Amino acid sequence: QVQLVESGGGLVQRGGALRLSCAASGSIFSINAMGWYRQVPGKERELVARISGGGNTYDLDSVKGRFTISRDNAKNTVYLQMNSLKPEDTAVYYCNADVQIYSYSDSFRRYWGQGTQVTVSS
């Protein structure tokens, strides 16, 4: 079993900052990519940022220059530093991790955090 626990969401004003954290625990042999998605009611979940096992990152165009994804492999944790927040960033943010459970398998299974609400007021 693998569990991803998120923290760091909250309510901030436009221009504020939050740092989201997501810690993976359980039956983990290794973790490849980790990422952050967000979703608002009635909309598709969208990828916000992703970081590979080697540290290569992808950022959604609308958050480039404002959000930074990072990871601490020793803690099996991924972070999303969100600066200069805008009301359109309001969403439930979900982390995920591609986890290799068994040492003899090359496959990675995708696990999701429980979601954390980020609300940005104007």
Coordinates of N, CA, C and O in Angstrom, one line a residue:
Q1 N 0.8 -1.2 0.0 CA 0.0 0.0 0.0 C 0.9 1.2 0.0 O 1.9 1.3 0.7
V2 N 0.4 2.2 -0.7 CA 1.1 3.5 -0.8 C 0.2 4.6 -0.5 O -1.0 4.6 -1.0
Q3 N 0.6 5.5 0.3 CA -0.3 6.6 0.7 C 0.5 7.9 0.4 O 1.7 8.1 0.8
L4 N -0.2 8.9 -0.1 CA 0.3 10.2 -0.3 C -0.5 11.2 0.5 O -1.7 11.3 0.3
V5 N 0.1 11.9 1.4 CA -0.6 12.8 2.2 C -0.1 14.3 1.9 O 1.1 14.6 2.0
E6 N -1.1 15.1 1.6 CA -0.9 16.4 1.2 C -1.1 17.4 2.4 O -1.9 17.1 3.2
S7 N -0.4 18.5 2.3 CA -0.6 19.6 3.3 C -0.2 20.9 2.6 O 0.4 20.9 1.6
G8 N -0.7 22.0 3.3 CA -0.2 23.3 2.8 C -1.2 24.2 2.1 O -1.0 25.3 1.9
G9 N -2.4 23.6 1.8 CA -3.4 24.4 1.2 C -4.0 25.4 2.2 O -3.7 25.4 3.4
G10 N -4.8 26.3 1.6 CA -5.4 27.3 2.4 C -6.0 28.4 1.6 O -6.1 28.4 0.4
L11 N -6.4 29.5 2.3 CA -6.9 30.7 1.8 C -5.9 31.8 1.8 O -5.4 32.1 2.9
V12 N -5.7 32.4 0.6 CA -4.8 33.5 0.6 C -5.4 34.6 -0.4 O -6.3 34.3 -1.2
Q13 N -4.9 35.8 -0.2 CA -5.3 36.9 -1.1 C -4.5 36.8 -2.4 O -3.4 36.2 -2.5
R14 N -5.0 37.5 -3.4 CA -4.3 37.6 -4.7 C -2.9 38.1 -4.4 O -2.7 39.0 -3.6
G15 N -1.9 37.5 -5.0 CA -0.5 37.9 -4.8 C 0.2 37.2 -3.7 O 1.4 37.3 -3.5
G16 N -0.5 36.4 -2.9 CA 0.0 35.7 -1.8 C 0.8 34.4 -2.2 O 0.9 34.1 -3.4
A17 N 1.2 33.7 -1.3 CA 2.0 32.5 -1.5 C 1.6 31.3 -0.6 O 1.2 31.5 0.5
L18 N 1.8 30.2 -1.1 CA 1.6 28.9 -0.4 C 2.6 27.9 -0.8 O 3.1 28.0 -2.0
R19 N 3.0 27.0 0.1 CA 3.8 25.9 -0.3 C 3.0 24.6 0.0 O 2.7 24.3 1.2
L20 N 2.8 23.8 -1.0 CA 2.2 22.5 -0.8 C 3.2 21.5 -0.7 O 4.3 21.5 -1.3
S21 N 2.9 20.5 0.2 CA 3.8 19.4 0.4 C 3.0 18.1 0.2 O 1.8 18.0 0.5
C22 N 3.7 17.1 -0.2 CA 3.1 15.8 -0.4 C 4.1 14.7 -0.1 O 5.1 14.6 -0.8
A23 N 3.8 14.0 0.9 CA 4.7 12.9 1.4 C 4.2 11.5 1.1 O 3.1 11.2 1.4
A24 N 5.0 10.7 0.4 CA 4.6 9.4 0.1 C 5.2 8.4 1.1 O 6.3 8.6 1.6
S25 N 4.4 7.4 1.5 CA 4.8 6.4 2.4 C 4.2 5.1 2.1 O 3.2 5.0 1.3
G26 N 4.7 4.1 2.7 CA 4.2 2.7 2.5 C 5.1 1.8 1.8 O 6.4 1.9 2.0
S27 N 4.6 0.9 1.0 CA 5.4 0.0 0.3 C 6.0 0.6 -1.0 O 5.5 0.5 -2.1
I28 N 7.2 1.2 -0.8 CA 7.8 1.9 -1.9 C 9.2 1.4 -2.1 O 10.0 1.4 -1.1
F29 N 9.5 1.0 -3.3 CA 10.8 0.6 -3.6 C 11.6 1.8 -4.2 O 12.7 2.1 -3.8
S30 N 10.9 2.5 -5.1 CA 11.4 3.7 -5.6 C 10.3 4.6 -6.2 O 9.2 4.1 -6.4
I31 N 10.6 5.8 -6.4 CA 9.6 6.7 -7.0 C 10.2 7.4 -8.2 O 11.4 7.9 -8.1
N32 N 9.5 7.3 -9.3 CA 10.0 8.0 -10.5 C 9.5 9.4 -10.5 O 9.9 10.2 -9.7
A33 N 8.6 9.7 -11.4 CA 8.1 11.1 -11.5 C 7.1 11.4 -10.4 O 6.4 10.5 -9.9
M34 N 7.0 12.6 -10.0 CA 6.0 13.1 -9.1 C 5.4 14.4 -9.7 O 6.1 15.1 -10.5
G35 N 4.2 14.7 -9.3 CA 3.6 15.9 -9.9 C 2.5 16.4 -9.1 O 2.1 15.9 -8.1
W36 N 2.0 17.6 -9.6 CA 0.9 18.3 -9.0 C -0.2 18.5 -10.1 O 0.2 19.0 -11.2
Y37 N -1.4 18.2 -9.8 CA -2.5 18.5 -10.7 C -3.5 19.4 -9.9 O -3.5 19.5 -8.7
R38 N -4.4 20.0 -10.6 CA -5.5 20.8 -10.0 C -6.8 20.6 -10.7 O -6.8 20.3 -11.9
Q39 N -7.9 20.7 -10.0 CA -9.2 20.5 -10.5 C -10.2 21.4 -9.9 O -10.2 21.6 -8.6
V40 N -11.1 22.0 -10.7 CA -12.2 22.8 -10.2 C -13.5 22.0 -10.6 O -13.5 21.3 -11.5
P41 N -14.6 22.2 -9.9 CA -15.8 21.5 -10.2 C -16.2 21.7 -11.6 O -16.2 22.8 -12.1
G42 N -16.5 20.6 -12.3 CA -17.0 20.7 -13.6 C -15.9 20.8 -14.7 O -16.2 20.8 -15.9
K43 N -14.7 20.8 -14.2 CA -13.5 20.9 -15.2 C -12.7 19.7 -15.1 O -12.7 18.9 -14.1
E44 N -11.9 19.5 -16.1 CA -10.9 18.4 -16.2 C -9.8 18.7 -15.2 O -9.4 19.8 -15.1
R45 N -9.3 17.6 -14.6 CA -8.1 17.8 -13.9 C -6.9 18.1 -14.8 O -6.7 17.4 -15.8
E46 N -6.1 19.1 -14.5 CA -5.0 19.5 -15.3 C -3.7 19.4 -14.6 O -3.6 19.7 -13.4
L47 N -2.7 19.1 -15.4 CA -1.4 19.0 -14.9 C -0.8 20.4 -14.6 O -0.8 21.2 -15.5
V48 N -0.3 20.6 -13.5 CA 0.3 21.9 -13.1 C 1.8 21.9 -13.2 O 2.4 22.8 -13.8
A49 N 2.4 20.9 -12.7 CA 3.8 20.8 -12.7 C 4.2 19.3 -12.5 O 3.5 18.6 -11.8
R50 N 5.3 18.9 -13.0 CA 5.8 17.6 -12.8 C 7.3 17.6 -12.8 O 7.9 18.4 -13.4
I51 N 7.8 16.7 -12.0 CA 9.3 16.6 -11.8 C 9.7 15.1 -12.0 O 9.1 14.2 -11.4
S52 N 10.6 14.9 -12.8 CA 11.1 13.5 -13.1 C 12.0 13.0 -11.9 O 12.4 13.8 -11.1
G53 N 12.3 11.8 -11.9 CA 13.2 11.2 -11.0 C 14.6 11.9 -11.0 O 15.3 12.0 -10.0
G54 N 15.0 12.3 -12.2 CA 16.2 13.0 -12.4 C 16.2 14.5 -12.2 O 17.2 15.2 -12.3
G55 N 15.0 15.0 -11.8 CA 14.9 16.4 -11.5 C 14.5 17.3 -12.6 O 14.4 18.6 -12.5
N56 N 14.2 16.8 -13.8 CA 13.7 17.6 -14.9 C 12.2 18.0 -14.6 O 11.5 17.2 -14.1
T57 N 11.9 19.2 -14.9 CA 10.6 19.7 -14.5 C 9.8 20.2 -15.7 O 10.4 20.6 -16.8
Y58 N 8.5 20.1 -15.6 CA 7.6 20.7 -16.5 C 6.6 21.6 -15.7 O 6.2 21.2 -14.6
D59 N 6.3 22.7 -16.3 CA 5.3 23.6 -15.7 C 4.3 24.1 -16.7 O 4.6 24.3 -17.8
L60 N 3.1 24.1 -16.2 CA 2.0 24.6 -17.0 C 2.3 26.1 -17.4 O 2.8 26.8 -16.5
D61 N 2.0 26.5 -18.6 CA 2.4 27.8 -19.1 C 1.9 28.9 -18.1 O 2.5 29.9 -17.9
S62 N 0.6 28.7 -17.7 CA 0.0 29.8 -16.9 C 0.6 29.9 -15.5 O 0.4 30.9 -14.8
V63 N 1.5 29.0 -15.1 CA 2.1 29.1 -13.8 C 3.6 29.3 -13.8 O 4.3 29.5 -12.8
K64 N 4.1 29.3 -15.0 CA 5.6 29.5 -15.2 C 6.0 30.8 -14.6 O 5.4 31.8 -14.8
G65 N 7.1 30.8 -13.9 CA 7.6 32.0 -13.2 C 6.9 32.2 -11.9 O 7.4 33.1 -11.1
R66 N 5.9 31.5 -11.6 CA 5.2 31.7 -10.3 C 5.3 30.5 -9.4 O 5.4 30.6 -8.2
F67 N 5.2 29.3 -10.0 CA 5.2 28.0 -9.3 C 6.5 27.3 -9.5 O 7.0 27.3 -10.6
T68 N 6.9 26.7 -8.5 CA 8.2 25.9 -8.6 C 7.9 24.5 -7.9 O 7.6 24.4 -6.8
I69 N 8.2 23.5 -8.7 CA 8.1 22.1 -8.1 C 9.5 21.6 -7.7 O 10.4 21.9 -8.4
S70 N 9.5 20.9 -6.7 CA 10.8 20.4 -6.2 C 10.5 19.1 -5.4 O 9.4 18.8 -5.1
R71 N 11.6 18.4 -5.1 CA 11.4 17.1 -4.4 C 12.5 16.9 -3.5 O 13.7 17.3 -3.7
D72 N 12.3 16.1 -2.5 CA 13.3 15.6 -1.5 C 13.2 14.1 -1.6 O 12.3 13.5 -0.9
N73 N 14.1 13.5 -2.3 CA 14.0 12.1 -2.4 C 14.2 11.3 -1.1 O 13.6 10.2 -0.9
A74 N 15.0 11.9 -0.2 CA 15.2 11.2 1.0 C 13.9 11.1 1.9 O 13.8 10.2 2.7
K75 N 13.0 12.1 1.6 CA 11.8 12.1 2.4 C 10.6 11.6 1.5 O 9.5 11.7 2.0
N76 N 10.8 11.2 0.3 CA 9.8 10.8 -0.6 C 8.7 11.9 -0.7 O 7.5 11.6 -0.6
T77 N 9.1 13.1 -0.8 CA 8.2 14.3 -0.7 C 8.4 15.2 -1.9 O 9.5 15.4 -2.4
V78 N 7.3 15.7 -2.4 CA 7.3 16.6 -3.5 C 6.6 17.9 -3.0 O 5.7 17.9 -2.2
Y79 N 7.1 19.0 -3.4 CA 6.6 20.3 -3.0 C 6.2 21.1 -4.2 O 6.7 21.0 -5.3
L80 N 5.3 22.0 -3.9 CA 4.9 23.0 -4.9 C 4.9 24.4 -4.3 O 4.0 24.7 -3.5
Q81 N 5.9 25.2 -4.6 CA 5.9 26.6 -4.1 C 5.1 27.4 -5.0 O 5.4 27.5 -6.2
M82 N 4.1 28.1 -4.5 CA 3.2 28.9 -5.3 C 3.3 30.3 -4.9 O 2.9 30.6 -3.8
N83 N 3.8 31.1 -5.8 CA 3.9 32.6 -5.5 C 3.0 33.3 -6.4 O 2.6 32.8 -7.4
S84 N 2.8 34.6 -6.1 CA 2.0 35.5 -6.9 C 0.7 34.8 -7.3 O 0.3 34.8 -8.5
L85 N 0.0 34.3 -6.3 CA -1.2 33.5 -6.6 C -2.3 34.4 -7.2 O -2.4 35.6 -6.8
K86 N -3.1 33.9 -8.1 CA -4.2 34.5 -8.7 C -5.5 33.8 -8.4 O -5.5 32.6 -8.1
P87 N -6.6 34.5 -8.5 CA -7.9 33.8 -8.2 C -8.1 32.6 -9.1 O -8.7 31.6 -8.7
E88 N -7.6 32.6 -10.4 CA -7.8 31.5 -11.3 C -6.9 30.3 -10.9 O -7.1 29.2 -11.4
D89 N -6.1 30.5 -9.9 CA -5.3 29.3 -9.3 C -6.2 28.5 -8.3 O -5.8 27.5 -7.9
T90 N -7.3 29.1 -8.0 CA -8.2 28.4 -7.0 C -8.6 27.0 -7.5 O -9.2 26.9 -8.6
A91 N -8.4 26.0 -6.8 CA -8.7 24.7 -7.2 C -8.3 23.7 -6.0 O -7.7 24.1 -5.0
V92 N -8.7 22.5 -6.2 CA -8.2 21.4 -5.3 C -6.9 20.9 -6.0 O -7.0 20.5 -7.2
Y93 N -5.9 20.9 -5.3 CA -4.6 20.4 -5.8 C -4.3 19.0 -5.3 O -4.4 18.7 -4.2
Y94 N -3.9 18.2 -6.3 CA -3.6 16.8 -6.0 C -2.2 16.5 -6.4 O -1.8 16.8 -7.5
C95 N -1.5 15.8 -5.5 CA -0.2 15.4 -5.9 C -0.3 13.9 -6.4 O -1.3 13.2 -6.1
N96 N 0.7 13.5 -7.2 CA 0.8 12.1 -7.5 C 2.2 11.7 -7.6 O 3.1 12.5 -7.5
A97 N 2.4 10.4 -7.6 CA 3.7 9.8 -7.6 C 3.6 8.5 -8.4 O 2.7 7.7 -8.2
D98 N 4.6 8.3 -9.2 CA 4.7 7.0 -9.9 C 5.7 6.2 -9.1 O 6.9 6.4 -9.1
V99 N 5.1 5.1 -8.5 CA 5.8 4.4 -7.5 C 6.1 3.0 -8.0 O 5.2 2.3 -8.5
Q100 N 7.4 2.6 -7.9 CA 7.7 1.2 -8.1 C 7.7 0.5 -6.7 O 8.4 0.8 -5.8
I101 N 6.8 -0.5 -6.6 CA 6.6 -1.2 -5.4 C 7.5 -2.3 -5.2 O 8.1 -2.5 -4.1
Y102 N 7.7 -3.1 -6.3 CA 8.6 -4.3 -6.2 C 9.9 -4.1 -6.9 O 9.9 -3.5 -8.0
S103 N 10.9 -4.6 -6.3 CA 12.2 -4.4 -6.9 C 12.4 -5.1 -8.2 O 13.3 -4.8 -9.0
Y104 N 11.6 -6.2 -8.4 CA 11.8 -7.0 -9.6 C 10.9 -6.5 -10.7 O 11.0 -7.1 -11.8
S105 N 10.2 -5.5 -10.5 CA 9.3 -4.9 -11.6 C 9.8 -3.6 -12.0 O 10.2 -2.8 -11.2
D106 N 9.7 -3.4 -13.3 CA 10.1 -2.1 -13.9 C 8.9 -1.1 -14.0 O 9.0 0.0 -14.4
S107 N 7.7 -1.6 -13.7 CA 6.5 -0.8 -13.8 C 6.3 0.1 -12.6 O 6.7 -0.2 -11.5
F108 N 5.7 1.2 -12.9 CA 5.4 2.2 -11.9 C 3.9 2.4 -11.9 O 3.3 2.6 -12.9
R109 N 3.4 2.4 -10.7 CA 2.0 2.7 -10.5 C 1.7 4.1 -10.0 O 2.5 4.6 -9.1
R110 N 0.7 4.7 -10.5 CA 0.4 6.1 -10.1 C -0.5 6.1 -8.9 O -1.6 5.6 -8.9
Y111 N -0.1 6.8 -7.9 CA -0.9 7.1 -6.7 C -1.2 8.5 -6.6 O -0.4 9.4 -7.0
W112 N -2.3 8.8 -5.9 CA -2.8 10.2 -5.8 C -2.9 10.6 -4.3 O -3.3 9.7 -3.5
G113 N -2.7 11.8 -4.0 CA -3.0 12.4 -2.7 C -4.4 12.6 -2.6 O -5.2 12.5 -3.5
Q114 N -4.8 13.0 -1.4 CA -6.2 13.2 -1.1 C -6.8 14.5 -1.6 O -8.0 14.7 -1.6
G115 N -5.9 15.4 -2.0 CA -6.3 16.8 -2.5 C -6.3 17.8 -1.3 O -6.6 17.5 -0.2
T116 N -5.9 19.0 -1.7 CA -5.9 20.1 -0.7 C -6.4 21.3 -1.4 O -6.0 21.6 -2.5
Q117 N -7.3 22.0 -0.7 CA -7.9 23.1 -1.3 C -7.0 24.4 -1.3 O -6.5 24.7 -0.2
V118 N -6.9 25.0 -2.4 CA -6.2 26.3 -2.5 C -7.3 27.3 -3.0 O -7.9 27.1 -4.0
T119 N -7.5 28.3 -2.2 CA -8.4 29.4 -2.6 C -7.7 30.7 -2.5 O -7.1 31.1 -1.5
V120 N -7.8 31.4 -3.6 CA -7.2 32.7 -3.8 C -8.3 33.8 -3.9 O -9.0 33.7 -4.9
S121 N -8.4 34.7 -3.0 CA -9.4 35.7 -3.1 C -8.8 36.9 -3.8 O -7.6 37.2 -3.9
S122 N -9.7 37.7 -4.4 CA -9.3 38.9 -5.1 C -9.5 40.2 -4.3 O -10.1 40.1 -3.2

